[in-house]
Structures are given as C-alpha cells and as structure tokens.
XYZ file of C-alpha atoms in Angstrom:
246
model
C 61.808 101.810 74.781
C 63.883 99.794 77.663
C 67.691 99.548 76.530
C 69.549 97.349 78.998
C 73.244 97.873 79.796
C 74.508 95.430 81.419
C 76.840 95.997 84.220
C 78.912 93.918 87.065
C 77.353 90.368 87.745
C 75.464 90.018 84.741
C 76.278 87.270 82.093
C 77.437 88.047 78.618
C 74.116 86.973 76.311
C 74.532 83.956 74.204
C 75.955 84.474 70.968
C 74.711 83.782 67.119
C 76.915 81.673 64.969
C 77.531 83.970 61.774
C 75.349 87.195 63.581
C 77.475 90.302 64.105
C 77.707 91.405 67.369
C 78.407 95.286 68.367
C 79.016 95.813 72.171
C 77.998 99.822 72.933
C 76.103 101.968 74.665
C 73.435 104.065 73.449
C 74.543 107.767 74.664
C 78.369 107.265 73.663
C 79.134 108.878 70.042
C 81.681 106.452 69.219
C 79.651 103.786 69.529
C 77.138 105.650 67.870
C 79.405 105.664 64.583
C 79.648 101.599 64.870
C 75.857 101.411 65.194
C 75.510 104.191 61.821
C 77.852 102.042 59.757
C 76.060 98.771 60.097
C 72.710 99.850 59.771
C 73.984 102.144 56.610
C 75.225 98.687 55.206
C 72.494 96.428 56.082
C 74.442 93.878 58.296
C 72.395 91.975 60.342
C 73.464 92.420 63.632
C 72.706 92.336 67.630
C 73.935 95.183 70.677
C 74.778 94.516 73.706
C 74.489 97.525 76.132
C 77.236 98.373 78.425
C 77.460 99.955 81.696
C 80.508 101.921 81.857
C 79.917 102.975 85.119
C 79.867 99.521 86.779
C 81.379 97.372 83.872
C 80.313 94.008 83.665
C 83.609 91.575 84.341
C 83.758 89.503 81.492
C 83.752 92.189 79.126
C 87.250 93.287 79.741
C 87.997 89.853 78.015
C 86.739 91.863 75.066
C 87.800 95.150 75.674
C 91.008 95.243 78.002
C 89.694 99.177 79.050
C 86.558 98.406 78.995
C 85.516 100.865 76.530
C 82.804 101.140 73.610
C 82.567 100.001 70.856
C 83.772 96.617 70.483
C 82.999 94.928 67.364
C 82.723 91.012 67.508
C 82.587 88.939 63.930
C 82.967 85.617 64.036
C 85.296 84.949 66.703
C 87.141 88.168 65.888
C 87.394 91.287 68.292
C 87.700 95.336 66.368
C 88.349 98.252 68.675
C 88.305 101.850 68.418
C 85.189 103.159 66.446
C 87.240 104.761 62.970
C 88.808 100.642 62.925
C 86.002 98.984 64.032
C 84.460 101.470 60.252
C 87.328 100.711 58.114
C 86.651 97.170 59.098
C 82.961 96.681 57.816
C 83.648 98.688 55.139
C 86.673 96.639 53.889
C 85.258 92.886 54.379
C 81.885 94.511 53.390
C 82.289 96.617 50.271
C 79.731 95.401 48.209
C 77.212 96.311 50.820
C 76.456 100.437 50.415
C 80.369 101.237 50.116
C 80.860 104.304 52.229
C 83.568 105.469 50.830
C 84.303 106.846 46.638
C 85.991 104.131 44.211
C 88.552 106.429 43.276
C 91.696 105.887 45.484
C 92.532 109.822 45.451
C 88.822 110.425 46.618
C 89.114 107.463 49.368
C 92.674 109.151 50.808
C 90.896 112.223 51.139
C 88.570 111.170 52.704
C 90.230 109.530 55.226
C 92.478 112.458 55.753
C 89.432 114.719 56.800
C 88.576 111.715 59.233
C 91.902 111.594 60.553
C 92.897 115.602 60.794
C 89.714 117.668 60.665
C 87.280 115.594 62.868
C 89.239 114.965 66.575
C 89.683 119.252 66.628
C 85.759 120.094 66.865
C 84.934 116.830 68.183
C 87.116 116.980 71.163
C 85.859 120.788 72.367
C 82.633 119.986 72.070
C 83.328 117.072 74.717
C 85.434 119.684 76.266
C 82.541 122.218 76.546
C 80.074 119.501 77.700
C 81.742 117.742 80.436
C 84.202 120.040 81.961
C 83.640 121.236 85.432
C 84.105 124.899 84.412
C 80.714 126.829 82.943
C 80.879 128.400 79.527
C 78.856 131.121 78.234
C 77.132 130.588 74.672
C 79.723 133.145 73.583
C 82.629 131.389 74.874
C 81.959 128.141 73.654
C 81.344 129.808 70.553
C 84.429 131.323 70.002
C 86.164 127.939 70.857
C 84.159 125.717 68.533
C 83.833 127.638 65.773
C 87.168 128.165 64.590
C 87.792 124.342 64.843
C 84.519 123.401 62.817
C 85.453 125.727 60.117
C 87.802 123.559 58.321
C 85.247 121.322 57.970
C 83.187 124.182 56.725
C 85.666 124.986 54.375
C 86.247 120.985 52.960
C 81.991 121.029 52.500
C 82.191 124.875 50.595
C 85.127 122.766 48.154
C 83.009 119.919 47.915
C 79.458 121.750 46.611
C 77.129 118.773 47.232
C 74.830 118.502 50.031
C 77.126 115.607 51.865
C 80.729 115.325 52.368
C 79.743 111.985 50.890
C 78.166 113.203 48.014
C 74.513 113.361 46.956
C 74.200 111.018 49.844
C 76.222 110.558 53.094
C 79.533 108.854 53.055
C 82.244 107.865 55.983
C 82.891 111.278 56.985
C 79.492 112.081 57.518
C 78.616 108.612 59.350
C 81.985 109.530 61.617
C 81.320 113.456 62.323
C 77.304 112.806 62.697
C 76.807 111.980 66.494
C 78.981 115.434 67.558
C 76.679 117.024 65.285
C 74.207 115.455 66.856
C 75.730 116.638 70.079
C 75.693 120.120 69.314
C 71.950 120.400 69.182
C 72.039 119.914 72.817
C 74.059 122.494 73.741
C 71.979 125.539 73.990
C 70.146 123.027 76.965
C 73.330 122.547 78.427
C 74.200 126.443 78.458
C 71.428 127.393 79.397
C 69.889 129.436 76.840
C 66.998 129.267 74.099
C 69.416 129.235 71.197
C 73.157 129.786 70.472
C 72.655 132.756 68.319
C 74.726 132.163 65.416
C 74.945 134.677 62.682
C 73.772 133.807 59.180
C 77.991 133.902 58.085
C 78.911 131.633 60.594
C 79.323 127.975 59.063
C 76.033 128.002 56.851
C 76.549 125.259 54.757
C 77.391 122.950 58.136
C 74.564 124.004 59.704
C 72.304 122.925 56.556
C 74.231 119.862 56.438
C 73.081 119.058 59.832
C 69.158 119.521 59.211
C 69.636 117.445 56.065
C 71.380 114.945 58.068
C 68.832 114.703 60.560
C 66.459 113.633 58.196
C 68.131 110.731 56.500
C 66.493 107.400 57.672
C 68.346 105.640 59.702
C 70.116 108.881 61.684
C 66.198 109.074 62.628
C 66.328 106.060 63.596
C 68.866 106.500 66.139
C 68.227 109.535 67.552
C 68.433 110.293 70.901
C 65.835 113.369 71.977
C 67.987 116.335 72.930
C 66.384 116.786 76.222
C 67.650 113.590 77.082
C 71.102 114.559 76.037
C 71.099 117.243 78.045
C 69.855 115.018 81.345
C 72.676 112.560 80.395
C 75.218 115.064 80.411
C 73.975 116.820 83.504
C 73.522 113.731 85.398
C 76.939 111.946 84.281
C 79.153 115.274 85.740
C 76.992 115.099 89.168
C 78.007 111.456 89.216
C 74.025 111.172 88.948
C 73.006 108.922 86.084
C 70.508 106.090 86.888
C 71.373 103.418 84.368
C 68.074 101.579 85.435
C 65.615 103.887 84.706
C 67.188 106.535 82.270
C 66.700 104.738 79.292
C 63.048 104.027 79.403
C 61.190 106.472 76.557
C-alpha cells in the first residue's frame, strides 16, 4: 500500500462537490479517531495525507497550525478530532449513532471522553516520545494508575464495550492509544510488558475484542511499524517517501 502525504510544493487535490473530505495522516491517533468515525457511519469520504514535517503551504488556509485532522464538508472547515466527532455524529445521527438516546447516557459519555481519556492518553505519548528511556516497570507504574479509571467505568458498565454490545464514541476516541500500547513492549525493548492477571483485565480484553471489529482491522497499522515510526520520528529520521509502502 503507497499512502501519499503531501508536503511543501504540492497542490491541494481537486475537490468533490457533496464528498467529505478528511485531511490526516495515517500514524497520528487523532486523526485516526476522524478516520474511525466516518467509516463507523458509512460516509462516503476521501483523505488527503499530510506531511507534518514539511507541511504543504496551502494547508494552513485550512488548518492555521497546521495540524491533523481537519474535517472539510461542504465548504465548511472542523478542527480538533473530539469536534471534528461530535460533528458527524450531530449532522449525521441517523447514520450508526455513536452515542446512547438517553440524554443521561450521552452526558456520561461525554464526560469519560472529556476527563478519563487525556490522563492515559497523554503518558502514553509521554512514554513514547520523550527523550528519557523508561523501563517496562516504570512506564508501568505511570500508566497504570491513569488507565484504571477507565478500568473502573468498563467494571460499572458489564458489557463488552464502553459502547455497549458494540463500540460507541468512547471506544472510537480511546481506540488508537490502545492501539498504541501494543507497541510498546517494541519500543522498551522487551518481549512483553508482564502484566499480572489483576492488573486492568477487563481493558485488556476490551482491547483484543476491539481489535477484531471490522473496520479497526481495517485500519490497522502493524506494530512493528509503530515502533519504526516512533523510533525514527525522535531521531528526526522518518522518510515520508518510502515509509509508508507495505
């Protein structure tokens, strides 16, 4: 597979009257969670790849920072990957609503988004791209007390997704750190991160059943190309030409 992002002196490609348009790039997890959300609700849509490295110019007309994702629908710009969700889901609700009917349900939901996903999210970014090396046990004992509220919310919840019998928003939103995490014994340099049975079980099998829905198969990325990502992106390393042909 050859995914092109495009970078400085390239040309924006033509767009389709009435054809979604996501602007992303195909290692970053928030763009990751744009990508989840429209193929979880069917939208026809295209991607255009960026290079954040060497940014093409006219996409800071789109994104001011020049960040992904950008969502573009019909003349309209969305930013930020949680808006850029509400968003589709909103104008879009007939179309798999990700999110329960029930109002109280919805506000919870949103609340786990908002307070229990940027804690374990951000350390695992933390662990992955700082400059200073971490032992399996140390990242460990930073990530694991920040996943287990989320541990916790699942436990209360007794159904195989935070969603439900099927995923929902919060798993769409927490799925490409998950998704992360798999990469990390690679990263760390060791065959497996040794957790013990007690340590967040039920997130654990919530990731393996995750990893088997459809479309997250779809967009997988294989872990040993995670890890080469990472690796290559802190030595300032990454070869946007031929890194994404697999």
């Amino acid at each position: 597979m050859s995914e092109k992002h495009l970078s400085t002196g390239s040309v924006e490609p033509p767009r389709v009257d009435g054809l979604l348009r996501v602007y992303s790039h195909k290692l970053c997890p928030f763009a990751k969670r744009a990508r989840i959300v429209l193929k979880a609700k069917n939208l026809p849509h295209d991607i255009v790849n960026i290079n954040l490295t060497n940014k093409p110019e006219w996409y800071f007309k789109i994104h001011p920072k020049g960040q992904v994702p950008a969502l573009f629908d019909n003349g309209k710009i969305v930013i930020e990957s949680l808006d850029i969700a509400d968003y589709l889901e909103e104008k879009y609700n007939t179309q798999t609503p990700l999110y329960p009917k029930d109002p109280a349900a919805k506000k919870r939901d949103q609340e786990v988004i908002r307070n229990l996903l940027p804690g374990p999210t951000g350390l695992l970014s933390k662990v992955q791209y700082s400059s200073e090396t971490y032992s399996a046990a140390a990242a460990l004992d930073l990530l694991l007390p920040a996943a287990q509220p989320l541990e916790d919310e699942l436990a209360k919840r007794e159904t195989r997704f935070f969603g439900g019998e099927k995923p929902g928003m919060i798993d769409y939103m927490l799925w490409p750190w998950a998704e992360g995490v798999s990469a990390l014994p690679g990263l760390l340099g060791v065959k497996s991160l040794n957790l013990k049975d007690d340590q967040i079980p039920k997130l654990r099998k919530w990731a393996k059943t995750m990893s088997e829905v459809p479309l997250v198969k779809e967009l997988l990325v294989p872990i040993p190309k995670i890890v080469q990502a990472i690796a290559d992106r802190k030595t300032n390393t990454f070869d946007y030409d031929t890194f994404f042909d697999y």
